[in-house]
mmCIF file of C-alpha atoms and ligand atoms in Angstrom:
data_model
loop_
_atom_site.group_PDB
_atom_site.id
_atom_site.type_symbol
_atom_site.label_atom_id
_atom_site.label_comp_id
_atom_site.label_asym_id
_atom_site.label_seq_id
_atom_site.Cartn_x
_atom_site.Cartn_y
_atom_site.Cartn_z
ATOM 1 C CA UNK E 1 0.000 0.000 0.000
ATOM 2 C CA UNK E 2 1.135 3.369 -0.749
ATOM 3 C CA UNK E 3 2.188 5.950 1.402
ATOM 4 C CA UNK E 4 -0.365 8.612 1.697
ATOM 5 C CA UNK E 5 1.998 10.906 4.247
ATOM 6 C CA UNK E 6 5.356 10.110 4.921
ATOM 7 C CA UNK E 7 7.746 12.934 7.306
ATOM 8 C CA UNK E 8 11.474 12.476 5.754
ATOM 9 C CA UNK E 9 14.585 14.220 6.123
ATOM 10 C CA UNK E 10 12.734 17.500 6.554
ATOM 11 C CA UNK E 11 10.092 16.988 4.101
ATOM 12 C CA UNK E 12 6.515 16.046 3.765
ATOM 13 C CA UNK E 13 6.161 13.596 0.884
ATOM 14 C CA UNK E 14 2.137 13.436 -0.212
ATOM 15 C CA UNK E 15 0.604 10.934 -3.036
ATOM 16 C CA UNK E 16 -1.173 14.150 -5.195
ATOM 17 C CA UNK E 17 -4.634 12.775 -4.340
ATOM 18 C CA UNK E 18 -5.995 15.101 -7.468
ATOM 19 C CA UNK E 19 -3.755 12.967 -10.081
ATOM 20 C CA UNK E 20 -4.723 9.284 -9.238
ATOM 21 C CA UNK E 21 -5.779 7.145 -10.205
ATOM 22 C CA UNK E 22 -3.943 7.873 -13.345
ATOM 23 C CA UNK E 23 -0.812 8.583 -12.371
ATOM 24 C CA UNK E 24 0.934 8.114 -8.369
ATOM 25 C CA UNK E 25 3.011 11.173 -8.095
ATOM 26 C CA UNK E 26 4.122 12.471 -5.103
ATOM 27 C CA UNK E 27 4.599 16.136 -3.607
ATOM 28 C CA UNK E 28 7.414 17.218 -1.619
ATOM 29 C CA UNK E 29 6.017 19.656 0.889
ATOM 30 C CA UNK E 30 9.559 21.607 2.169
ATOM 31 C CA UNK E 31 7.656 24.603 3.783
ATOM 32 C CA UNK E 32 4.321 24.975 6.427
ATOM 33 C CA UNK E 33 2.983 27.036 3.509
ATOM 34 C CA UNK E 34 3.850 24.277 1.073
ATOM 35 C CA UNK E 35 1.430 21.993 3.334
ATOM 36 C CA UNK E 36 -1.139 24.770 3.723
ATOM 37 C CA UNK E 37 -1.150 24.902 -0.526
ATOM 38 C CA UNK E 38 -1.603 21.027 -0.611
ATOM 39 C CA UNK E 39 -4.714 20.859 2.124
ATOM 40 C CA UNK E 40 -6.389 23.819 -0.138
ATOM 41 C CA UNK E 41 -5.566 22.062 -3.391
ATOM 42 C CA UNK E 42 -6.728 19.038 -2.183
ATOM 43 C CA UNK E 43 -3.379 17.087 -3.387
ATOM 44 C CA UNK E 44 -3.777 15.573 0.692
ATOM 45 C CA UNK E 45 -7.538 15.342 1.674
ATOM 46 C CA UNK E 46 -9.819 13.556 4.134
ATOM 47 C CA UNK E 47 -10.378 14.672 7.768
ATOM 48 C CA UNK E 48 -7.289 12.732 9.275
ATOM 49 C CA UNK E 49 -5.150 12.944 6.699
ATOM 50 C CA UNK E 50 -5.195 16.758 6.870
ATOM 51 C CA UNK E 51 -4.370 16.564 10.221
ATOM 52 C CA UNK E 52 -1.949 14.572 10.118
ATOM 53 C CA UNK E 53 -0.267 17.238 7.183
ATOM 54 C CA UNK E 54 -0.750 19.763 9.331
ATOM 55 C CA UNK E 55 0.973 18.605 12.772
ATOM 56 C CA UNK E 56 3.872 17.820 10.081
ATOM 57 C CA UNK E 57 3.309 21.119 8.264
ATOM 58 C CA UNK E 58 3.510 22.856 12.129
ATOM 59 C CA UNK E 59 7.305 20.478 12.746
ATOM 60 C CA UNK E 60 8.189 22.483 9.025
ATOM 61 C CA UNK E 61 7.000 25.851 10.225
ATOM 62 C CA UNK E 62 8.984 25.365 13.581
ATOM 63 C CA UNK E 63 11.951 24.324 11.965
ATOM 64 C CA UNK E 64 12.278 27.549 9.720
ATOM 65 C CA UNK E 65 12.297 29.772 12.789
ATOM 66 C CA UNK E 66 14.946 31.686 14.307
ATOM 67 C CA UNK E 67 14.341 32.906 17.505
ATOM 68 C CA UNK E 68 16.910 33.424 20.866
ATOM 69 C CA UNK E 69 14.060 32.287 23.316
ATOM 70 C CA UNK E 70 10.935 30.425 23.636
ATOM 71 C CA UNK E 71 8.542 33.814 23.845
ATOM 72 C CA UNK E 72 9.881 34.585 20.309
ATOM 73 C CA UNK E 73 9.455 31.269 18.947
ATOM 74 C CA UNK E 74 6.070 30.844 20.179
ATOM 75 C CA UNK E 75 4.902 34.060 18.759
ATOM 76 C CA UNK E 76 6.254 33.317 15.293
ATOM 77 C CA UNK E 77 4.738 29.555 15.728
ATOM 78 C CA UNK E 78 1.406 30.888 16.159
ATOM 79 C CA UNK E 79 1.487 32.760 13.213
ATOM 80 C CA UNK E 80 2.482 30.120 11.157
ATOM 81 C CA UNK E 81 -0.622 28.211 12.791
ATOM 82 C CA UNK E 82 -3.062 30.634 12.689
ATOM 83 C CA UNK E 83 -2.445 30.761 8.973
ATOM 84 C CA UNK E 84 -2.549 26.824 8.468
ATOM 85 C CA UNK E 85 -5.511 26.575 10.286
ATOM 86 C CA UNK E 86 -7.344 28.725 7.327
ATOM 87 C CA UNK E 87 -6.565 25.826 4.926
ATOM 88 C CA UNK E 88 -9.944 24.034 5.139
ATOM 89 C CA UNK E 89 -13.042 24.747 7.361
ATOM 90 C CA UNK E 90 -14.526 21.681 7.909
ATOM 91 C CA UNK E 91 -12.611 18.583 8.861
ATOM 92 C CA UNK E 92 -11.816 19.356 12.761
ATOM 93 C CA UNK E 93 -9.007 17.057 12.205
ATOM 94 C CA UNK E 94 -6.697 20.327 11.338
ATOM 95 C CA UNK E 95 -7.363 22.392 13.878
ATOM 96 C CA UNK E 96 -7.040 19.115 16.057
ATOM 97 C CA UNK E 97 -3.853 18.448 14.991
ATOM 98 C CA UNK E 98 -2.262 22.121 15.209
ATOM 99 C CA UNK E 99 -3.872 22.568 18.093
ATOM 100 C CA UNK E 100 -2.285 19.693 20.114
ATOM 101 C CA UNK E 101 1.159 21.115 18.375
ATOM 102 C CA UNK E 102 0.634 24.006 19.633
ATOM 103 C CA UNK E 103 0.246 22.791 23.172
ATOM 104 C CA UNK E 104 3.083 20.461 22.802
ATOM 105 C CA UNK E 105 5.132 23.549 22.311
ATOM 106 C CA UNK E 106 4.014 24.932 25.523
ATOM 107 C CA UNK E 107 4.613 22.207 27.230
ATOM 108 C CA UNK E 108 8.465 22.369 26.169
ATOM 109 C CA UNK E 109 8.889 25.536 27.567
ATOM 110 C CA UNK E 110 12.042 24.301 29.273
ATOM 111 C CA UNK E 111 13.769 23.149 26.348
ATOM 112 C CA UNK E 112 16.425 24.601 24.328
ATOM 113 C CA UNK E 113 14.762 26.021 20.948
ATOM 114 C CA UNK E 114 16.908 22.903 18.554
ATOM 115 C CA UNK E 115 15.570 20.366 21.149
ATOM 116 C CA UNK E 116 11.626 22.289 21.038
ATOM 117 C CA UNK E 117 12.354 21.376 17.084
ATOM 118 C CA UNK E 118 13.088 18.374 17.829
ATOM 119 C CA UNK E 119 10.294 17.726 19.907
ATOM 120 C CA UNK E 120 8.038 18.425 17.368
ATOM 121 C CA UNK E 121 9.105 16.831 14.820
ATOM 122 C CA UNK E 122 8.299 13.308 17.168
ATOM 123 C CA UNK E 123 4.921 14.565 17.820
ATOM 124 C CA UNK E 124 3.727 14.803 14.340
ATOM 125 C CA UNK E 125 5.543 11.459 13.662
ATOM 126 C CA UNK E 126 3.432 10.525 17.006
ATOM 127 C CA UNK E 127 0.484 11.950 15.629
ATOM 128 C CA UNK E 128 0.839 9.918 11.871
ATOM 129 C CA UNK E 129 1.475 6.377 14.088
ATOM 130 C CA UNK E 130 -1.778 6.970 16.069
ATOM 131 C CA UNK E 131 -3.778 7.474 13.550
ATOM 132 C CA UNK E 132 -3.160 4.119 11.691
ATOM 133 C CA UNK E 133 -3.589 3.001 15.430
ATOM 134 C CA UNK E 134 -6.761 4.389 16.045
ATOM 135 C CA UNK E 135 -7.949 3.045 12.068
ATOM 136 C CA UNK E 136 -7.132 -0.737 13.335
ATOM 137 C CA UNK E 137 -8.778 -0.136 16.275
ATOM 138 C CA UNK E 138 -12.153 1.495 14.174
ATOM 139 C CA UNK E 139 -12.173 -1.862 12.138
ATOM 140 C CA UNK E 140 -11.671 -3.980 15.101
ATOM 141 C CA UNK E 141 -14.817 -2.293 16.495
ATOM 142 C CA UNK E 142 -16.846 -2.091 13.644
ATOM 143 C CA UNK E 143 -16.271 -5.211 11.267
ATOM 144 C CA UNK E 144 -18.392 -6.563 13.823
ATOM 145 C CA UNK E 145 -21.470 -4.585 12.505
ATOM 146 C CA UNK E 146 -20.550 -6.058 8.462
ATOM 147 C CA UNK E 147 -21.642 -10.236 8.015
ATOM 148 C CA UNK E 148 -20.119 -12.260 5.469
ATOM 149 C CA UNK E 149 -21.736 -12.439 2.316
ATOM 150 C CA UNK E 150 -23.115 -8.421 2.980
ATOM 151 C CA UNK E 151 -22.626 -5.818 0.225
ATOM 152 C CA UNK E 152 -21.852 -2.417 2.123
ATOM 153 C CA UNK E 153 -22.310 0.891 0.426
ATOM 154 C CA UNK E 154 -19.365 4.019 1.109
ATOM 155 C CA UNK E 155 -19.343 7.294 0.131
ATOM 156 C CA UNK E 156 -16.145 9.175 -0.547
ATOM 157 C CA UNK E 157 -13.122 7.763 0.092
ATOM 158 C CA UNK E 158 -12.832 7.367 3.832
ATOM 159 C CA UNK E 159 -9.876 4.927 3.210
ATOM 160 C CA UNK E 160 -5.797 4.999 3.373
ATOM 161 C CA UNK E 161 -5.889 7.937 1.337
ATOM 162 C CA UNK E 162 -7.932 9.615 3.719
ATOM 163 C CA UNK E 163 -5.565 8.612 6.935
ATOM 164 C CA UNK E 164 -2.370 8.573 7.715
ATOM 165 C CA UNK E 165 -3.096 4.690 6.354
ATOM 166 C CA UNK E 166 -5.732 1.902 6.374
ATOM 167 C CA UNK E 167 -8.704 4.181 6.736
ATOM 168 C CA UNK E 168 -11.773 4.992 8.528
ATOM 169 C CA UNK E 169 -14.709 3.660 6.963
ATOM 170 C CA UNK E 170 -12.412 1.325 4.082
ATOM 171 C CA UNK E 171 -11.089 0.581 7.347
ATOM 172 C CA UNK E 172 -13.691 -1.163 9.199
ATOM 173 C CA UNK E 173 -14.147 -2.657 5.429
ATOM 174 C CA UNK E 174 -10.619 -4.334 5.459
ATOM 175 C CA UNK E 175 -11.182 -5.474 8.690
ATOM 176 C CA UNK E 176 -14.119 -7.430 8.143
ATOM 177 C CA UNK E 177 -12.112 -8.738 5.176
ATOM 178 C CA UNK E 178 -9.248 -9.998 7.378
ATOM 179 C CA UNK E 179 -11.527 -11.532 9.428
ATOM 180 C CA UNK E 180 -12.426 -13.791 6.494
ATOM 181 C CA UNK E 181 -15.968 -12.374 5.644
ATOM 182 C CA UNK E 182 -16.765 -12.536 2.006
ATOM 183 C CA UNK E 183 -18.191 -8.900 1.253
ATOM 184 C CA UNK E 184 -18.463 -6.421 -1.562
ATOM 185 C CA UNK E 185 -18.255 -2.928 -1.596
ATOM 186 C CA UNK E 186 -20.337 -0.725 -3.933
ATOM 187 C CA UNK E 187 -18.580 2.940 -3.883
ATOM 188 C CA UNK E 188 -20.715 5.999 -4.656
ATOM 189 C CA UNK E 189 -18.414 8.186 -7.594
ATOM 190 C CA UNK E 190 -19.087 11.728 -5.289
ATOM 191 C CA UNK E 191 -19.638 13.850 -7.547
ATOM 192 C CA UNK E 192 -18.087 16.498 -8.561
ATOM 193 C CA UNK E 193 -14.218 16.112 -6.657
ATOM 194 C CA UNK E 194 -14.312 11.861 -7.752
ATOM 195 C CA UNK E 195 -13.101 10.699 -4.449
ATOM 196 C CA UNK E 196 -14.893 7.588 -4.720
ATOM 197 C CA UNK E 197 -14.344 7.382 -8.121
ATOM 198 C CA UNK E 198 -10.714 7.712 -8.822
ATOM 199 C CA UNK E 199 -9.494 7.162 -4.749
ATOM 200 C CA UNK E 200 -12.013 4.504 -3.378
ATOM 201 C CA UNK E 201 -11.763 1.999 -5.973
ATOM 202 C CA UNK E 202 -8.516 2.218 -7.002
ATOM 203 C CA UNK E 203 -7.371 1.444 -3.114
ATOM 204 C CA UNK E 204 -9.713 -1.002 -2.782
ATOM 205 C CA UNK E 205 -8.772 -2.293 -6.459
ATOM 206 C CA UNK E 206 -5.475 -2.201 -5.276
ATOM 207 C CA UNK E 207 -6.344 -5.042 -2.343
ATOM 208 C CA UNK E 208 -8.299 -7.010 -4.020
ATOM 209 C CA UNK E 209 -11.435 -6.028 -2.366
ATOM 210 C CA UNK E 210 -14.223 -6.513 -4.672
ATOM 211 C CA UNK E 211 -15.710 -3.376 -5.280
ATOM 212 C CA UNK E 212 -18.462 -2.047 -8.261
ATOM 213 C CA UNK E 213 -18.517 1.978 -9.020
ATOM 214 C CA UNK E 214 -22.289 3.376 -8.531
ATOM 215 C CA UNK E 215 -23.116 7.058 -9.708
ATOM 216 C CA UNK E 216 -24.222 9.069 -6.476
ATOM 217 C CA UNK E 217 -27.744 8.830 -7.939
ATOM 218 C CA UNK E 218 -27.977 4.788 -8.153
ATOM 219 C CA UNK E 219 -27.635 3.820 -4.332
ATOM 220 C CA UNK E 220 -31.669 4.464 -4.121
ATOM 221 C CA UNK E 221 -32.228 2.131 -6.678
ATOM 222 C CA UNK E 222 -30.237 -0.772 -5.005
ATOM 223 C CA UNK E 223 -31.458 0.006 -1.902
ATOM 224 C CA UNK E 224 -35.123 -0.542 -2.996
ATOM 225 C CA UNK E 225 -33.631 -3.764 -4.475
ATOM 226 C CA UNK E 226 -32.121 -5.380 -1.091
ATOM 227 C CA UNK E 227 -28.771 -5.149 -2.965
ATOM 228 C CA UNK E 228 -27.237 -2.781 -0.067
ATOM 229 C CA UNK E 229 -26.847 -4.540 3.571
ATOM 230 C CA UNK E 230 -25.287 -1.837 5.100
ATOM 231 C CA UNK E 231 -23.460 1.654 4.734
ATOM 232 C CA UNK E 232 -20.476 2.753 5.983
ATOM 233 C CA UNK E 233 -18.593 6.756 5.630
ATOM 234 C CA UNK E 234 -16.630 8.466 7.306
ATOM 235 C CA UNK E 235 -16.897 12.018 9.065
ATOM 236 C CA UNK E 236 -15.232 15.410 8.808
ATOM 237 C CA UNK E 237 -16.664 17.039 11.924
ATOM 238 C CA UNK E 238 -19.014 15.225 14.390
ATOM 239 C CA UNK E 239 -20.808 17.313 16.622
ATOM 240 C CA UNK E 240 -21.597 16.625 20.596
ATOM 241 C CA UNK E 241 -25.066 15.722 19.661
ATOM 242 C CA UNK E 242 -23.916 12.757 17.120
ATOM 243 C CA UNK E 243 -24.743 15.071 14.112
ATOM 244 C CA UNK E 244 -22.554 14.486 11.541
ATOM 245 C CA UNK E 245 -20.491 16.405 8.281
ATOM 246 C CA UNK E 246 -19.210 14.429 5.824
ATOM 247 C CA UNK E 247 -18.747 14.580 1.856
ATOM 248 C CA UNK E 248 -21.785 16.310 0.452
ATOM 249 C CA UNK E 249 -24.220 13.643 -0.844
ATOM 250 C CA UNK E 250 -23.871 11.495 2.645
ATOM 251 C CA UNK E 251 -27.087 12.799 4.001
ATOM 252 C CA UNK E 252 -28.920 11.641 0.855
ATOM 253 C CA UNK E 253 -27.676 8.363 1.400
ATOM 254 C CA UNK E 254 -28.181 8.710 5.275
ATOM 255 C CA UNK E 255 -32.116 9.172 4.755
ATOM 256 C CA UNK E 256 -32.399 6.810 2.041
ATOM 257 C CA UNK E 257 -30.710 3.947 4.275
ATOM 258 C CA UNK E 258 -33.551 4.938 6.569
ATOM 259 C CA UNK E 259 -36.457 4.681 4.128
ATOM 260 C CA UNK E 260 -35.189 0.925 3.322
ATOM 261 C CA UNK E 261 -34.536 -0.230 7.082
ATOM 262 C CA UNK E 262 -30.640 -0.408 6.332
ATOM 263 C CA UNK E 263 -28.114 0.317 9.168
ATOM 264 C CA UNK E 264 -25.891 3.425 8.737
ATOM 265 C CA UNK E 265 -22.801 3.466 10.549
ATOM 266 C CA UNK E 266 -20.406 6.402 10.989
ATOM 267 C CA UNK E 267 -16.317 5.518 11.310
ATOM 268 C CA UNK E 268 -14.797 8.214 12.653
ATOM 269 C CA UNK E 269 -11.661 8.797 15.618
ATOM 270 C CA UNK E 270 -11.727 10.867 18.757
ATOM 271 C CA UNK E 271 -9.637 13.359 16.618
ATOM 272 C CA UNK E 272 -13.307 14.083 14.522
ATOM 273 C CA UNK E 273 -15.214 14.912 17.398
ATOM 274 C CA UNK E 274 -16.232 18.750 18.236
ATOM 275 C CA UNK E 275 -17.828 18.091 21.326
ATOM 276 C CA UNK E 276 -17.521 22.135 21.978
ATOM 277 C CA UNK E 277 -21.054 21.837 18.949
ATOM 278 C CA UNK E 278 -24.178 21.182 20.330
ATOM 279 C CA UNK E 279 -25.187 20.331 17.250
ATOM 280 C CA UNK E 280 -24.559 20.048 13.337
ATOM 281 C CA UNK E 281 -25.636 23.512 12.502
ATOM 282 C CA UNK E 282 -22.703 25.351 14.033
ATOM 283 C CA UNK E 283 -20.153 23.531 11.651
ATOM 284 C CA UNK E 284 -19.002 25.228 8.966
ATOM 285 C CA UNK E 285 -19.701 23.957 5.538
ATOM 286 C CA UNK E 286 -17.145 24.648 2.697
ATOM 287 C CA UNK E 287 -18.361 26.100 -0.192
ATOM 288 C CA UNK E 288 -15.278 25.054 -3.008
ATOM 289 C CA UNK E 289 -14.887 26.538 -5.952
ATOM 290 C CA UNK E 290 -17.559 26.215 -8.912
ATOM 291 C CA UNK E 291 -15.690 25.274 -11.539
ATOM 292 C CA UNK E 292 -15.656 21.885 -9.875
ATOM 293 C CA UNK E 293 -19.197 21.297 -10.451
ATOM 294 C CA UNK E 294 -19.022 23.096 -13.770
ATOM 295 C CA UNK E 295 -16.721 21.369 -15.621
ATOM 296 C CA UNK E 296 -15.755 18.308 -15.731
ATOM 297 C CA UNK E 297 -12.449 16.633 -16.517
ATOM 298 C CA UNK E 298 -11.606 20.539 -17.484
ATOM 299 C CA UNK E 299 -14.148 20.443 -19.740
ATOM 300 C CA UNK E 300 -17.084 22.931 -19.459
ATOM 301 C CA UNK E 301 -20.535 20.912 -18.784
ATOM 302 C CA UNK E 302 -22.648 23.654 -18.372
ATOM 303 C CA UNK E 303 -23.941 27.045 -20.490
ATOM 304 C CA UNK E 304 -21.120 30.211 -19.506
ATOM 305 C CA UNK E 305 -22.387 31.979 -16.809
ATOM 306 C CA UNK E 306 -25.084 29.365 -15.520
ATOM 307 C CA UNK E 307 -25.198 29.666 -12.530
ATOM 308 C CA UNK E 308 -23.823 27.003 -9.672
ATOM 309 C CA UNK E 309 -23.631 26.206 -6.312
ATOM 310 C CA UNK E 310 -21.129 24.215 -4.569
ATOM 311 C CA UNK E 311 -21.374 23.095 -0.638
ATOM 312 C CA UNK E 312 -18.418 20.353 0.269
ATOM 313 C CA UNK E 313 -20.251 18.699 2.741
ATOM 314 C CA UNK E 314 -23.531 18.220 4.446
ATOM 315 C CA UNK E 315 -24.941 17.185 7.912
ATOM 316 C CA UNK E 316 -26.481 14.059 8.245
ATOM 317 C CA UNK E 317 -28.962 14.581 11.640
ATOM 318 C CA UNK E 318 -27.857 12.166 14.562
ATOM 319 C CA UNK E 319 -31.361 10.270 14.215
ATOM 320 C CA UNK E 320 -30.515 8.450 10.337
ATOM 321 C CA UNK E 321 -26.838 7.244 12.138
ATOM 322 C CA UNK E 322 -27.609 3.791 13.625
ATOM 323 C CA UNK E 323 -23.941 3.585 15.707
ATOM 324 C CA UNK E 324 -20.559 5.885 15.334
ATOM 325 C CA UNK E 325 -17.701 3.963 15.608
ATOM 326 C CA UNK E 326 -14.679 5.187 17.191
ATOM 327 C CA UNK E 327 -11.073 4.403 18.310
ATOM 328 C CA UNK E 328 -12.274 4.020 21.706
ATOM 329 C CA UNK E 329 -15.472 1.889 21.180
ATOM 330 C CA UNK E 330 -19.043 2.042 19.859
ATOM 331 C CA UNK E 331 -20.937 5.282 20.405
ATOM 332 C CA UNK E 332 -25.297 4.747 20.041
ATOM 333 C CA UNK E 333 -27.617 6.984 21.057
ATOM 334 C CA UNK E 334 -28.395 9.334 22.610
ATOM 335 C CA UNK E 335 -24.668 10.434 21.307
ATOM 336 C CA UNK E 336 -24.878 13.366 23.789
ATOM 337 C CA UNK E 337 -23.833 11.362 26.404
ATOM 338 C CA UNK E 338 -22.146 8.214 24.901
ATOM 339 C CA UNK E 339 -19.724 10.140 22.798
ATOM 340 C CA UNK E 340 -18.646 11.910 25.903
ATOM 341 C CA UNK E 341 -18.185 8.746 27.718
ATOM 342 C CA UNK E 342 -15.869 7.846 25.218
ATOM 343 C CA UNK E 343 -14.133 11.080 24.908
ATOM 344 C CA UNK E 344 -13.457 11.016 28.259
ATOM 345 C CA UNK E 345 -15.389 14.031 29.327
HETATM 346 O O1 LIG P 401 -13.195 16.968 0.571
HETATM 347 P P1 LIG P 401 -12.532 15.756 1.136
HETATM 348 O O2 LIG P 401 -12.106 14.775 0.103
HETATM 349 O O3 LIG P 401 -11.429 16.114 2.098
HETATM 350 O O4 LIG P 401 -13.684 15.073 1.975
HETATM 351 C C1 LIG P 401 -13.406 13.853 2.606
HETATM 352 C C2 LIG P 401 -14.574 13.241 3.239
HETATM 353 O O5 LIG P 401 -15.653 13.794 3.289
HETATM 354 C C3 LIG P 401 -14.348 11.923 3.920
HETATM 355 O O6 LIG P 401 -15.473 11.125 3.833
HETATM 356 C C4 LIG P 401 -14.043 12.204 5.391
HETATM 357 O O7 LIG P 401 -12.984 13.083 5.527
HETATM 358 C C5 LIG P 401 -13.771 10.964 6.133
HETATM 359 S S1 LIG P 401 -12.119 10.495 5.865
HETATM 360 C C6 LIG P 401 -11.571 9.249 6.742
#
C-alpha cells in the first residue's frame, strides 16, 4: 500500500490525491505554507489525513524559525498556525492536529529552541502512528457490525488515502475482510471532486477487495432492491449531539438507508469529534470553488455563466446514524452522552 503521508529528512512527501488514479506522483512539501497549498488544493484530503499534514506542516513551520528564546518562537509559531488553520473549514481534524502542536510547544517551555524542534518533529511522527492506530482499532470495532456475504455501500473515500493509512470507513471494510468475511463494496463516484471514483476503488482495487462503481444517484435504486446490507462513511466534523459532516451527498444516502430499514454506521476517531457543537448547525460547511461542479475533466458541462452552487459537505442529523464507531469503542444513542463517555469528558 502506498504511502499517503510520509515525514522524511525535513520533508513532507504526499501521493497528489488530485492525479490518481492515473498517475501516483508524489509532492514534496519543504515549507508549512507548502502543506497549507496542498490541504487547499486538495493534493492531501480527508479529515485525518489533513491533520496529520498539518501537525507535520507545524514540525516544518517550527523548523524555519529563528528565535533566541521560547517567547519569540512561540509568537512566530502561532502565526504560522493561525495561517494553516485557514486551509480548510470543515474537517476538525486540522485544527485538532495544530492545536495539540501548539500545546506540545508549551509544554516544552524548558527546552532549548533545537531540542523544542526536535520535539516536534516526534509529535507529528506521534500523531501519523496513532492514527493508523486508532484506524485498526475502528475496524476492530466495527467489522463486527458487516456479516459475510453483505454488500456495504461508502461514500467518498474514507480509506488509506484519507488517513495517515488503512482508513476509517475502508477501514472497518478491510477489517471485516481480514476476518475472512466474504463482502463487496459498492462505492458511490461523489460527484463532482471523484473521491470515490478515482481514490475509493482504485485502493480497494489495489487489495483485491471486490468493489463495483455506482453514480451518487444509483444507491436508491439498489437500496429498494435489497442489494445494499449496510453503509459505511466516514466524518469530517461530528458534533456533541452525534450530528454528523461528511462529503456532500452522505445525508442523501443517510435518509435513504432509513427509508429501506438499512443500518448506517459512521467511522470516525476521537480526533473528529467537536464536542464544543451542540449540534450540526454550528459547523461550517465549505463552499469550493464552482468550476468543480461546472466542468468536468476541465471540460465545461454547463452554459457560460449558468449559474452554480457548490457546498463540500452536508450534515447528516444524529437520528438516520444507527452507531458511530470510534477508536475508543461504539458510540449509540443518545450520542450526547455516549460520545462523551468515550471522549473522556
Ligand atoms: O473533501 P474531502 O475529500 O477532504 O472530503 C473527505 C470526506 O468527506 C471523507 O469522507 C471524510 O474526511 C472521512 S475520511 C476518513
Amino acid at each position: 500500500m502506498i504511502k499517503t503521508i510520509e515525514y522524511i529528512d525535513g520533508v513532507v512527501r504526499m501521493i497528489d490525491q488530485t492525479r490518481l488514479p492515473l498517475e501516483k506522483v508524489f509532492v514534496d512539501c519543504k515549507t508549512i505554507e507548502d502543506v497549507d497549498n496542498a490541504i487547499r488544493t486538495m493534493v492531501v484530503r480527508g479529515a485525518p489525513a489533513i491533520g496529520v499534514s498539518a501537525a507535520m506542516g507545524v514540525s516544518l513551520g517550527a523548523e524555519s524559525i529563528q528565535a533566541d528564546n521560547f517567547d519569540a518562537f512561540y509568537v512566530k509559531l502561532e502565526s504560522k498556525c493561525s495561517a494553516l488553520a485557514k486551509s480548510r473549514p470543515t474537517a476538525v481534524n486540522l485544527a485538532w492536529g495544530i492545536e495539540r502542536m501548539k500545546r506540545v510547544t508549551l509544554d516544552s517551555k524548558n527546552l532549548s529552541i533545537p531540542e523544542l524542534k526536535q520535539r516536534l518533529k516526534k509529535e507529528a511522527l506521534d500523531i501519523c502512528e496513532e492514527d493508523i492506530a486508532a484506524n485498526k482499532a475502528m475496524g476492530d470495532f466495527g467489522q463486527t457490525f458487516i456479516d459475510d456475504g453483505n454488500t456495504v455501500l461508502t461514500h467518498c473515500n474514507a480509506g488509506a488515502l484519507a488517513t495517515a493509512g488503512y482508513g476509517t470507513a475502508l477501514g472497518v471494510i478491510r477489517s471485516a475482510v481480514n476476518a475472512g468475511k466474504k463482502i463487496k463494496v459498492l462505492a458511490d463516484e461523489t460527484r463532482p471532486f471523484l473521491q470515490g471514483a478515482r481514490l475509493t476503488v482504485w485502493e480497494l482495487m489495489e487489495d483485491n477487495i471486490p468493489v463495483k462503481l455506482i453514480t451518487d444517484n444509483m444507491s436508491g435504486f439498489f437500496m429498494k432492491n435489497n442489494q445494499i446490507d449496510v453503509v459505511v462513511v466516514g466524518a469530517d466534523r461530528i458534533a456533541g449531539n452525534g450530528d454528523v459532516a461528511n462529503k456532500i451527498g452522505t445525508y442523501m444516502v443517510a435518509v435513504m438507508a432509513q427509508k429501506h430499514g438499512i443500518p448506517f454506521y459512521v467511522a470516525a476517531p476521537i480526533s473528529t469529534l467537536d464536542l464544543s457543537l451542540s449540534s450540526g448547525k454550528e459547523i461550517p460547511i465549505e463552499e469550493r470553488s464552482v468550476d468543480e461542479v461546472a466542468c468536468f475533466n476541465n471540460k465545461r458541462i454547463t452554459p457560460e455563466g449558468a449559474s452554480v452552487a457548490h457546498p463540500a459537505f452536508d450534515i447528516t442529523s444524529n437520528d438516520l446514524v444507527t452507531a458511530i464507531i470510534t477508536d475508543k469503542g461504539i458510540a449509540k444513542p443518545p450520542y450526547t452522552t455516549s460520545l462523551k463517555q468515550l471522549a473522556g469528558q
